[in-house]
Short mmCIF file of C-alpha atoms and ligand atoms in Angstrom, two decimals:
data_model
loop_
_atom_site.label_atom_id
_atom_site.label_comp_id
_atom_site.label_asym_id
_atom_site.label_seq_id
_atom_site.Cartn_x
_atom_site.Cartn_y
_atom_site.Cartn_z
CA UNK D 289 0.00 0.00 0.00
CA UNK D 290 1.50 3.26 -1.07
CA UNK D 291 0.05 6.26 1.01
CA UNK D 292 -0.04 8.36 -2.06
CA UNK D 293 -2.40 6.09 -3.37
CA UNK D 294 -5.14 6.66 -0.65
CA UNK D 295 -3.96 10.27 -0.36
CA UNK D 296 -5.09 12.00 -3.50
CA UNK D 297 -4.43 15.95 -3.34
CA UNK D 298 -1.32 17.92 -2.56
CA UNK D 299 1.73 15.86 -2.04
CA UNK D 300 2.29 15.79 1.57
CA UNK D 301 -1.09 16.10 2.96
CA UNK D 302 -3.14 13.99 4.35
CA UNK D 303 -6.67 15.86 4.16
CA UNK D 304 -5.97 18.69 5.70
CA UNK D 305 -2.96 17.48 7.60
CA UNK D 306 0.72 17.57 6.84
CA UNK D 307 2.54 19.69 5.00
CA UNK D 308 5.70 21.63 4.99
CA UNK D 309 6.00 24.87 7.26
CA UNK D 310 9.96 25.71 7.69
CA UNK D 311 11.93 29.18 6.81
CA UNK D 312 12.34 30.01 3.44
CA UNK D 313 16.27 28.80 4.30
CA UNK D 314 15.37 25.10 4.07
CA UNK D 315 13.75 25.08 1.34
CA UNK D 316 16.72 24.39 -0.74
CA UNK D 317 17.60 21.17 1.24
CA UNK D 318 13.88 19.76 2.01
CA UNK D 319 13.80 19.76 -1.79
CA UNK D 320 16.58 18.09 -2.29
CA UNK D 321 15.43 15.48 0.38
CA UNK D 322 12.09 15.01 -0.98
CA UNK D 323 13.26 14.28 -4.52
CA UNK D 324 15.98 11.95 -3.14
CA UNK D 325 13.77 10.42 -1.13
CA UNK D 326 11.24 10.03 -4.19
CA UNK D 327 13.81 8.34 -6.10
CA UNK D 328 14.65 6.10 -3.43
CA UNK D 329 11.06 5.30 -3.17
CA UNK D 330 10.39 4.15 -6.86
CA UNK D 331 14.00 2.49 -6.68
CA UNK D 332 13.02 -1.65 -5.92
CA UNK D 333 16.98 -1.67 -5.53
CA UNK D 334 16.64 0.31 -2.73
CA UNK D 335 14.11 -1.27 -0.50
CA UNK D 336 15.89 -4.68 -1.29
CA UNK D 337 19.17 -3.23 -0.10
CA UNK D 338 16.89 -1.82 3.25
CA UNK D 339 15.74 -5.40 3.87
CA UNK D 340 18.91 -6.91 3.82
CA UNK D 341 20.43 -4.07 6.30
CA UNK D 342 17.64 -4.89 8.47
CA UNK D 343 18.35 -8.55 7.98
CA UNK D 344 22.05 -8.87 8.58
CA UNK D 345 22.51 -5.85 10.89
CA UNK D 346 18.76 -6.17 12.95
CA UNK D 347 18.37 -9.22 12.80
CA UNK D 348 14.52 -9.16 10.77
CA UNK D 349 12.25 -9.77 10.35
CA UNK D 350 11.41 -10.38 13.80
CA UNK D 351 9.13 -12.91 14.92
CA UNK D 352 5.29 -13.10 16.06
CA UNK D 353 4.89 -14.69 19.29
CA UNK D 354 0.87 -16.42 20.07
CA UNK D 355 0.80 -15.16 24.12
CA UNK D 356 -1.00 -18.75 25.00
CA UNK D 357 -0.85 -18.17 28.54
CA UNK D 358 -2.34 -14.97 28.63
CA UNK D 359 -4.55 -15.56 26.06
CA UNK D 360 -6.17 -18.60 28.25
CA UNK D 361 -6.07 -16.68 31.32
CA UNK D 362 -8.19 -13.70 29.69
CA UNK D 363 -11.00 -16.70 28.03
CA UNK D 364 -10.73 -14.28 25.11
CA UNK D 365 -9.53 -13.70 22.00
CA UNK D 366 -6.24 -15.10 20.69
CA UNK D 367 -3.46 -12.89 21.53
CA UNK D 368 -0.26 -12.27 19.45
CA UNK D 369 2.47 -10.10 19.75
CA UNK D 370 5.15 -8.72 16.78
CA UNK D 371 8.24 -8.58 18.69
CA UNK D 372 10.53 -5.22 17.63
CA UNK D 373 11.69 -5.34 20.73
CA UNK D 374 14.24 -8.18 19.73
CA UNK D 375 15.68 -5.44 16.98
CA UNK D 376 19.43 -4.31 17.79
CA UNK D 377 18.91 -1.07 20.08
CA UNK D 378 15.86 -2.72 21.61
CA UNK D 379 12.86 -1.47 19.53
CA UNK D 380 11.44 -0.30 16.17
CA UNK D 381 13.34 3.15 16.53
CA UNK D 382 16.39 1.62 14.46
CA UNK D 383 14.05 0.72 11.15
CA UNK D 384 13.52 4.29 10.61
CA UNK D 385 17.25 5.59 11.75
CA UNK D 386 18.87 2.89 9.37
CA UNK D 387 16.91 3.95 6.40
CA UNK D 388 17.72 7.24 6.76
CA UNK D 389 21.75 6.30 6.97
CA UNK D 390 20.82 4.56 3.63
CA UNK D 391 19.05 7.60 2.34
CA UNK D 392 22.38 10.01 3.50
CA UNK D 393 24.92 7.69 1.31
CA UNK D 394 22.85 8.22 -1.84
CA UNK D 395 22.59 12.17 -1.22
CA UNK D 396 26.22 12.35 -0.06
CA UNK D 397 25.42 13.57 2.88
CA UNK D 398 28.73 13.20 5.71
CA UNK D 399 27.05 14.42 8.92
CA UNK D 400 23.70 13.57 10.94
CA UNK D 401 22.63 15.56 13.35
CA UNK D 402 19.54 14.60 15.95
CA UNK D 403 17.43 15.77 18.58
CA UNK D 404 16.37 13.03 21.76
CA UNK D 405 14.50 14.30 24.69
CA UNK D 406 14.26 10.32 26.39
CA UNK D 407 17.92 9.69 24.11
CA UNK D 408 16.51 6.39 22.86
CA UNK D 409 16.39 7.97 19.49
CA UNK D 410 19.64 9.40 19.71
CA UNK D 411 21.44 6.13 20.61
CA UNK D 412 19.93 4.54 17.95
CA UNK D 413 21.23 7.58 15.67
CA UNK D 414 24.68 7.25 16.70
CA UNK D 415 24.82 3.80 15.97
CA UNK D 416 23.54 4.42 12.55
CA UNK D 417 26.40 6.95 12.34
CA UNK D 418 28.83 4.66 13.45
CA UNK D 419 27.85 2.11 11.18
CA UNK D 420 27.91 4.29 8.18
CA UNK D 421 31.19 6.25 9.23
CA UNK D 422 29.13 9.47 9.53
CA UNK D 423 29.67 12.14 11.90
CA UNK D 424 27.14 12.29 14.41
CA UNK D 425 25.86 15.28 16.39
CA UNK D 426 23.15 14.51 19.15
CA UNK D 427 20.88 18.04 21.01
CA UNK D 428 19.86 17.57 24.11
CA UNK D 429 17.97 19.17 26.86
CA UNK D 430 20.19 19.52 29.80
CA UNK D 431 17.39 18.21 32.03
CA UNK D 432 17.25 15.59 30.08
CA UNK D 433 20.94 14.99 29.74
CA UNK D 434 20.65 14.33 33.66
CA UNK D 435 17.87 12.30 34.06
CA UNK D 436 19.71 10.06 31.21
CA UNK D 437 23.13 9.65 32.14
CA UNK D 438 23.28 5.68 30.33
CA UNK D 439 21.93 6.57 27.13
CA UNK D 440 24.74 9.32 26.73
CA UNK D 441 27.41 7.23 27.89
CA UNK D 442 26.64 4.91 24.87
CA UNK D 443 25.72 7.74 22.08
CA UNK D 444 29.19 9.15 23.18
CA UNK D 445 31.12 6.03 23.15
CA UNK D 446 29.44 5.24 19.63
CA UNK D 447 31.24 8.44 18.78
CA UNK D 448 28.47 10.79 18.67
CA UNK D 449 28.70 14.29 20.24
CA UNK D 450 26.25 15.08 22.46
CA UNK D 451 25.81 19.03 22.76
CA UNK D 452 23.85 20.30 26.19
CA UNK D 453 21.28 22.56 25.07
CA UNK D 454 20.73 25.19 28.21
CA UNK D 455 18.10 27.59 26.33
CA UNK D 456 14.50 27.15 27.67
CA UNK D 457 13.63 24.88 30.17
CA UNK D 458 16.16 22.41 28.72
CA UNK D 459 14.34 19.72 27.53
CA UNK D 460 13.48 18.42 23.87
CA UNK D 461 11.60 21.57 22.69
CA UNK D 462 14.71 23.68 23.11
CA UNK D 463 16.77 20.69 21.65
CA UNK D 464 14.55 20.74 18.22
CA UNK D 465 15.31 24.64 17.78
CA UNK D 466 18.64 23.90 18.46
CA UNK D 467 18.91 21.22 15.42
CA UNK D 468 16.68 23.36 13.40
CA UNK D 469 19.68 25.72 13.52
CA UNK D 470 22.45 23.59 13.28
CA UNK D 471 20.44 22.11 10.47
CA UNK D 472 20.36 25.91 8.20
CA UNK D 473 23.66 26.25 9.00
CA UNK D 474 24.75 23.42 8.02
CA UNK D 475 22.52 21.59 5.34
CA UNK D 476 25.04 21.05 2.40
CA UNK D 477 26.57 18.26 3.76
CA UNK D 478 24.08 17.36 7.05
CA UNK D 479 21.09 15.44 6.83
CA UNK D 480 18.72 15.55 10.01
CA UNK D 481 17.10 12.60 11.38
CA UNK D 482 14.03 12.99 12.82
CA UNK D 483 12.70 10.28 14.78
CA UNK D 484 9.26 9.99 14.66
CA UNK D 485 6.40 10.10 11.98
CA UNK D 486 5.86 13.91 12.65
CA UNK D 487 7.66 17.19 11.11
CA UNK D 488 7.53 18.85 7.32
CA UNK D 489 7.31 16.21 4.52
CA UNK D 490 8.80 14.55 3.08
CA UNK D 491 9.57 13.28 6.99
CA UNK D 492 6.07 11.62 8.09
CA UNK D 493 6.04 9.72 4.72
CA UNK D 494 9.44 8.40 4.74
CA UNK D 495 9.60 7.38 8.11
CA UNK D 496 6.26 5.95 7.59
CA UNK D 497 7.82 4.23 4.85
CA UNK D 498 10.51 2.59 6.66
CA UNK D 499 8.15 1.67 9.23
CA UNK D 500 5.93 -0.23 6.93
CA UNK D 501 8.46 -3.40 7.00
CA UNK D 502 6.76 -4.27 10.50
CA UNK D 503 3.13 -4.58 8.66
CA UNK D 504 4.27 -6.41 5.88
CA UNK D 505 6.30 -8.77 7.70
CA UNK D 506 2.76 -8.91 10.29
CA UNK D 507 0.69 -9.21 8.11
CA UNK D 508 2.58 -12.59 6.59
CA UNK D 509 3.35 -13.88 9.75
CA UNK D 510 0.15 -14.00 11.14
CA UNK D 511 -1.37 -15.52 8.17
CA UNK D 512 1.25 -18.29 8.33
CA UNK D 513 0.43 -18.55 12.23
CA UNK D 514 -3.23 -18.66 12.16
CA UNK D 515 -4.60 -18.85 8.59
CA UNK D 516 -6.48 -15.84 9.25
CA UNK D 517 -6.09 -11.97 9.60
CA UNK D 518 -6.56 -10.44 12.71
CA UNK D 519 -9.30 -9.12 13.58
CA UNK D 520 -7.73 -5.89 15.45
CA UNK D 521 -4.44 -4.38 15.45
CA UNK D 522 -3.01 -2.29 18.70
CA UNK D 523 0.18 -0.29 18.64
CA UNK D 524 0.67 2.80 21.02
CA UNK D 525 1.00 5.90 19.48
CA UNK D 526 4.11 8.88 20.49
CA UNK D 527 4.83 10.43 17.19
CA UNK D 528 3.16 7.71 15.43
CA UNK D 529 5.82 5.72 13.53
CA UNK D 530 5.44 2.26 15.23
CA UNK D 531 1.72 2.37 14.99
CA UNK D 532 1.71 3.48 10.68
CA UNK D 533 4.27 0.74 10.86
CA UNK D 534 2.24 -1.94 11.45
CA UNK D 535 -0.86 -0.54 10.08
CA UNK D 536 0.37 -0.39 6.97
CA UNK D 537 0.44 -3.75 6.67
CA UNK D 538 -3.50 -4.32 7.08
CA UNK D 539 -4.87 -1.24 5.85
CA UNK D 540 -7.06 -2.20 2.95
CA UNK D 541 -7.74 -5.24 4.95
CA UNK D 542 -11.60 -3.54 6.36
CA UNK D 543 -12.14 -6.21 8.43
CA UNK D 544 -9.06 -5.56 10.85
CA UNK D 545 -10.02 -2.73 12.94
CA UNK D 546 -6.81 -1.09 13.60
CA UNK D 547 -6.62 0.76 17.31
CA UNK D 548 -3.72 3.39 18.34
CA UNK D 549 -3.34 3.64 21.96
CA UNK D 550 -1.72 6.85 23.26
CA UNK D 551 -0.78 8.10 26.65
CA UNK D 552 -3.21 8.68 29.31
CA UNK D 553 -0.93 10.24 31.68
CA UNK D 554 -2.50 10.50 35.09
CA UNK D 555 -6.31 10.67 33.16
CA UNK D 556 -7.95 13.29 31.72
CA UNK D 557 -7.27 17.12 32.17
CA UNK D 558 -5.14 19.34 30.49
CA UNK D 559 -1.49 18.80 31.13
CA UNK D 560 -1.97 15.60 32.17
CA UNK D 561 -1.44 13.59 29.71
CA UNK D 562 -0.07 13.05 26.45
CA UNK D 563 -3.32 11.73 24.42
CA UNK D 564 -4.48 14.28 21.70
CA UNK D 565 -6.59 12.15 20.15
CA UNK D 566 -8.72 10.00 22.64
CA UNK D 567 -9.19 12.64 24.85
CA UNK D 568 -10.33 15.32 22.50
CA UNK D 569 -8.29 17.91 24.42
CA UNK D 570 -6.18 18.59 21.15
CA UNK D 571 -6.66 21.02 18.52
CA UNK D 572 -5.62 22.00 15.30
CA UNK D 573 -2.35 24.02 14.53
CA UNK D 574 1.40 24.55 12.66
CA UNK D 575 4.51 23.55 14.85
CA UNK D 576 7.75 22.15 14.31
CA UNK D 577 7.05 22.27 10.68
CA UNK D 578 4.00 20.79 9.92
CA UNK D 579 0.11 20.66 10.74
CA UNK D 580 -1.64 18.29 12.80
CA UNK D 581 -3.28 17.54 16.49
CA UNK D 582 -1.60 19.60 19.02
CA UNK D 583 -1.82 19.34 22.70
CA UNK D 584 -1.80 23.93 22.90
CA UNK D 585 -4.12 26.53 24.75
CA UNK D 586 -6.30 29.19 22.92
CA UNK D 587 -3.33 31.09 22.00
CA UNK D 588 -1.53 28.35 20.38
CA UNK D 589 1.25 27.68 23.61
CA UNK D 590 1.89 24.39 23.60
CA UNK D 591 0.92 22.47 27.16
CA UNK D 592 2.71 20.35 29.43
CA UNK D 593 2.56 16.31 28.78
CA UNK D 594 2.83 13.79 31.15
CA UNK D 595 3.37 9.76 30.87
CA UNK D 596 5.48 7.55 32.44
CA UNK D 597 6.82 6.08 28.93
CA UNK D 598 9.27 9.42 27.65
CA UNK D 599 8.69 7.68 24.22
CA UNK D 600 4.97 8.81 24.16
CA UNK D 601 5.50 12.32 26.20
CA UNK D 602 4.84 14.48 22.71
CA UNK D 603 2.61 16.78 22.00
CA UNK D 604 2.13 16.21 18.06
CA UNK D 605 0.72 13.55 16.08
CA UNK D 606 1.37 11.78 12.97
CA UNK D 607 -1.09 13.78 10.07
CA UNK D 608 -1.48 10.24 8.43
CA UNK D 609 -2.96 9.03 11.47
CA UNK D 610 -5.18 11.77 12.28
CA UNK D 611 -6.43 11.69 8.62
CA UNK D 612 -6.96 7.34 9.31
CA UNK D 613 -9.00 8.60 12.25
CA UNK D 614 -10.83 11.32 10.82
CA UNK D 615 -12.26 8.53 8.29
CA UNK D 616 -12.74 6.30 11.22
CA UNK D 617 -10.25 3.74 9.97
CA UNK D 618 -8.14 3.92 13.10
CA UNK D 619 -9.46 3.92 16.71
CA UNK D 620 -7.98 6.11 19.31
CA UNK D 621 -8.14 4.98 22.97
CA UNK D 622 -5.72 5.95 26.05
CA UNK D 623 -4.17 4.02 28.83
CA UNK D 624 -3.19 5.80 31.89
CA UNK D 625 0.25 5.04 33.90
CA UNK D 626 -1.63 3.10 36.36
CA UNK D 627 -3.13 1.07 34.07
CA UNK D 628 0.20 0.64 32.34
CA UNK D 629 1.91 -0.12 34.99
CA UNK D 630 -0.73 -3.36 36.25
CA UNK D 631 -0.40 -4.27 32.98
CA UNK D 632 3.25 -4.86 32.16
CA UNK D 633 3.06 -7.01 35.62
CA UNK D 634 0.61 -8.93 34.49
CA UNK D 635 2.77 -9.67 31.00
CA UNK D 636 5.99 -9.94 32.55
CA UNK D 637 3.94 -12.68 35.16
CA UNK D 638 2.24 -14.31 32.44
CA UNK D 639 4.64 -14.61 29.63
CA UNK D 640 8.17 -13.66 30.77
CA UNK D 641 7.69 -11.05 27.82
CA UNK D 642 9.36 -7.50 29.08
CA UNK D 643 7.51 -4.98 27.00
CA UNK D 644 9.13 -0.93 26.89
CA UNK D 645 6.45 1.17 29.38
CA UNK D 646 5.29 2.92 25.30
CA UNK D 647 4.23 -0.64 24.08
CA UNK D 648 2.57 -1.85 27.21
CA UNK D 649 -0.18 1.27 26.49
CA UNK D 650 -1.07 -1.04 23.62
CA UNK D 651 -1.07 -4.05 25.99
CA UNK D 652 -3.48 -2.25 28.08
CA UNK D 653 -6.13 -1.59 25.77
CA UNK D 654 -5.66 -5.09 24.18
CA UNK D 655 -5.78 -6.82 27.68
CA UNK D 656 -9.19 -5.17 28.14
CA UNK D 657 -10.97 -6.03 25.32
CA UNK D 658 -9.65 -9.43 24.66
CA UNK D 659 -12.36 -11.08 27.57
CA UNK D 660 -15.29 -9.45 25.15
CA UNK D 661 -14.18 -11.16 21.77
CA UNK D 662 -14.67 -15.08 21.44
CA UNK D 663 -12.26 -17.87 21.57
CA UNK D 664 -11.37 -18.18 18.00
CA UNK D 665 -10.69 -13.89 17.40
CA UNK D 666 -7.30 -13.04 16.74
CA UNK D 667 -5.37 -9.79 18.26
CA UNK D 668 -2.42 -8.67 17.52
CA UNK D 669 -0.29 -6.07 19.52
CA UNK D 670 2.94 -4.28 18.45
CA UNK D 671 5.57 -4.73 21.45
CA UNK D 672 7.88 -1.36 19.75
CA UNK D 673 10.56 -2.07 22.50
CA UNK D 674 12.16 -3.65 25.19
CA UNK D 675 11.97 -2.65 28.48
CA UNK D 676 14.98 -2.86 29.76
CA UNK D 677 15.28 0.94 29.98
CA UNK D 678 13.21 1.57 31.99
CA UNK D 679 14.28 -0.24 35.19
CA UNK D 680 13.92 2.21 37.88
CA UNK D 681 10.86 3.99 36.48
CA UNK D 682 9.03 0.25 36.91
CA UNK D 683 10.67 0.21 40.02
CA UNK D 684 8.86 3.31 41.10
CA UNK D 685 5.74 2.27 39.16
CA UNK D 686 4.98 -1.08 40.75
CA UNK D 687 5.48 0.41 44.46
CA UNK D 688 2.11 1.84 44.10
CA UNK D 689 0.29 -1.13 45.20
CA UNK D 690 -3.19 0.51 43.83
CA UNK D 691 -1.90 -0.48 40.50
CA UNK D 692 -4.68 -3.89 40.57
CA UNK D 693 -7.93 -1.25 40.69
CA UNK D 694 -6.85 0.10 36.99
CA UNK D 695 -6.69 -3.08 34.78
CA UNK D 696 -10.32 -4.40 34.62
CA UNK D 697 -11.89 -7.44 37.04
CA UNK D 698 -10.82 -10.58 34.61
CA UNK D 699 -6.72 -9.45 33.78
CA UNK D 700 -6.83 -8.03 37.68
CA UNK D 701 -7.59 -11.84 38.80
CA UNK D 702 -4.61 -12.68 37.20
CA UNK D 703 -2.30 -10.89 37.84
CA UNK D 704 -0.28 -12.35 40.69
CA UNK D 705 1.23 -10.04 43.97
C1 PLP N 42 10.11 6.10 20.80
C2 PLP N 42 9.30 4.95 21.13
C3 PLP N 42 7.90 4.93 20.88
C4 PLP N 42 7.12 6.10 20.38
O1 PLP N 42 7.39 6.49 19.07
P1 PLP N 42 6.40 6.25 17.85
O2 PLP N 42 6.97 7.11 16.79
O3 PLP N 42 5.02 6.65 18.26
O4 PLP N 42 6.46 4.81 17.50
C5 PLP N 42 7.19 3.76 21.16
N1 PLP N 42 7.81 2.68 21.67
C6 PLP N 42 9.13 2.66 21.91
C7 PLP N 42 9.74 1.43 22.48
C8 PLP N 42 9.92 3.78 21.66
O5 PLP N 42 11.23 3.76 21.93
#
């Protein structure tokens, strides 16, 4: 499935989403990206030469795993799980990173540059870097520089710099203006890698595009697995790239209902929470170079965000998404920290599976509504990482010992002390 096919209109929107909003100084080298990227695109070379990076170097395509003891225990559907959390770097973050290294050797481009607020991205950018012998320059927040001293140990011992950006309140906002700069300056022989499905196009359609190995390899290996299609999709949505990764896959397919499950933060209420979509507390607007669902007040400031998983703390959305939604192709629903945080007990428990805190939101919703559908329904959920990381926020997490109220009567039973 090629999103320009379902996308008819002005290239790089999505209805009324999407687009390219950046100073008339970038114009020069968003062009060149977008026709290099185009080329790349209607290149079959090229994707076979991604696959077999992802093969050799990630170790794809990775495998579906049936969860048959948590399946049982829920008397529900049948529940399986695509597992990017066995990619190198520990989740789907490198399909998109290592495309874009491929993408920088056909425009000649020597130097990355990158922006990480949690530094997951970043690491995976500086191993890309290393890989492809390209300098590597990571921004970011000095907050967030402290809270995540072992992610820049590794970006710097992959070789990457990693400037301390003090403007602001020092987190990833002040870290995107900072590559935004970096980038002007700097464009003729620097490429910048953004990380997510968001920013001016050609950027949510590439990464998109990269993603979309996850759905095709899904969408084969669950036909192999059961003989049938499933009949809903979950992946949690940040930016959006791990959830258009796998949707892609079963997109004209109108019998899968396809559900993106975003951050629900401590519930409800406005600065809360990360969820633009499921809690309707988003509106429209241009930032960081594009249009889409923003988490802003009346005069367009954007608001605080709050989840436990860093990976979903953003307050834009994908534009293909919110277009998928608009046509009510994609269903948005939320899960809050407590509920994530019951949940990924409850997996680790059942399954010895250790999903990343962003990919448990999609548990959560999945868990729920698995006890409604019958016996022979399949569900499939997008684990996006590993969750490893996030040790000591778990740590914290489970202390709470109210965490059993939030994950519904039947998973709740479960769910051992
Ligand atoms: C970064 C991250 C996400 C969120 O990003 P998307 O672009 O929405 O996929 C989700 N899961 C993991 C494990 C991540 O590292």
């Amino acid at each position: 499935m090629d999103l320009f096919d379902f996308a008819p209109g002005r290239e790089g929107y999505y209805g009324r989403y999407g687009g390219a909003f950046l100073p008339e100084i970038l114009h020069s080298t968003i062009e060149e990206l977008r026709e290099g990227f185009r080329a790349a695109k209607s290149d079959p070379a090229f994707w076979q030469e991604y696959r077999q990076l992802m093969r050799e170097y990630s170790g794809r395509p990775t495998p579906v795993t049936h969860l048959s003891n948590l399946s049982r225990q829920l008397g529900g559907a049948q529940i399986y799980v695509k597992r990017e959390d066995l990619n190198h770097t520990g989740s789907h973050k490198i399909n998109n990173v290592m495309g874009q290294g491929l993408l920088c050797r056909r425009l000649g481009k020597t130097r990355v540059i990158a922006e990480t607020g949690a530094g997951q991205h970043g690491f995976a950018t500086a191993t890309m870097a290393a890989k492809f012998g390209l300098r590597c320059r990571i921004y970011m927040g000095a907050v967030d520089i402290a809270r995540q001293r072992p992610n820049v140990f590794w970006m710097e011992n992959l070789g990457a710099e990693v400037v301390s950006v003090e403007d602001g309140q020092r987190t990833l906002k002040d870290a995107i203006n900072e590559a935004m700069r970096d980038w002007a300056t700097n464009m003729a022989d620097t490429h910048y890698v953004l990380g997510t499905a968001c920013g001016a196009h050609p950027f949510p359609e590439m990464v998109s595009w990269f993603q979309s190995i996850i759905g095709l390899e899904a969408r084969e290996q669950i036909l192999a697995a059961t003989g049938r299609l499933p009949d809903r999709v979950y992946a949690c949505v940040g930016g959006g790239s791990n959830a258009i990764g796998i949707f892609q896959g079963f997109l004209d397919d109108e019998g899968v209902e396809l559900v993106g499950c975003e951050a629900g933060g401590f519930g409800p209420g406005k600065g809360l929470h990360a969820a633009r979509l499921a809690y309707h507390d988003a509106s429209v607007g241009v930032a960081q170079g594009f249009k889409t669902y923003f988490l802003q007040d009346e005069q367009g400031n954007m608001l605080e965000t709050h989840s436990v998983a860093a990976g979903l703390d953003y307050i834009g959305v994908n534009p293909i998404l919110v277009w998928l939604w608009e046509q009510g192709r994609v269903r948005f629903e939320a899960a809050t920290d407590a509920e994530v945080a019951g949940t990924l007990r409850l997996v680790m428990r059942t399954e010895g599976l250790i999903p990343a805190l962003e990919s448990t939101h999609a548990f959560v919703r999945a868990v729920r509504e698995a006890p409604s559908l019958g016996r022979d329904a399949v569900i499939l959920i997008n684990q996006s990482g590993r969750g490893d990381k996030d040790i000591f926020t778990v740590a914290d997490a489970l202390g709470d010992s109210n965490w059993k109220r939030f994950i519904g009567a039947k998973a709740a039973q479960y769910a051992v002390e």
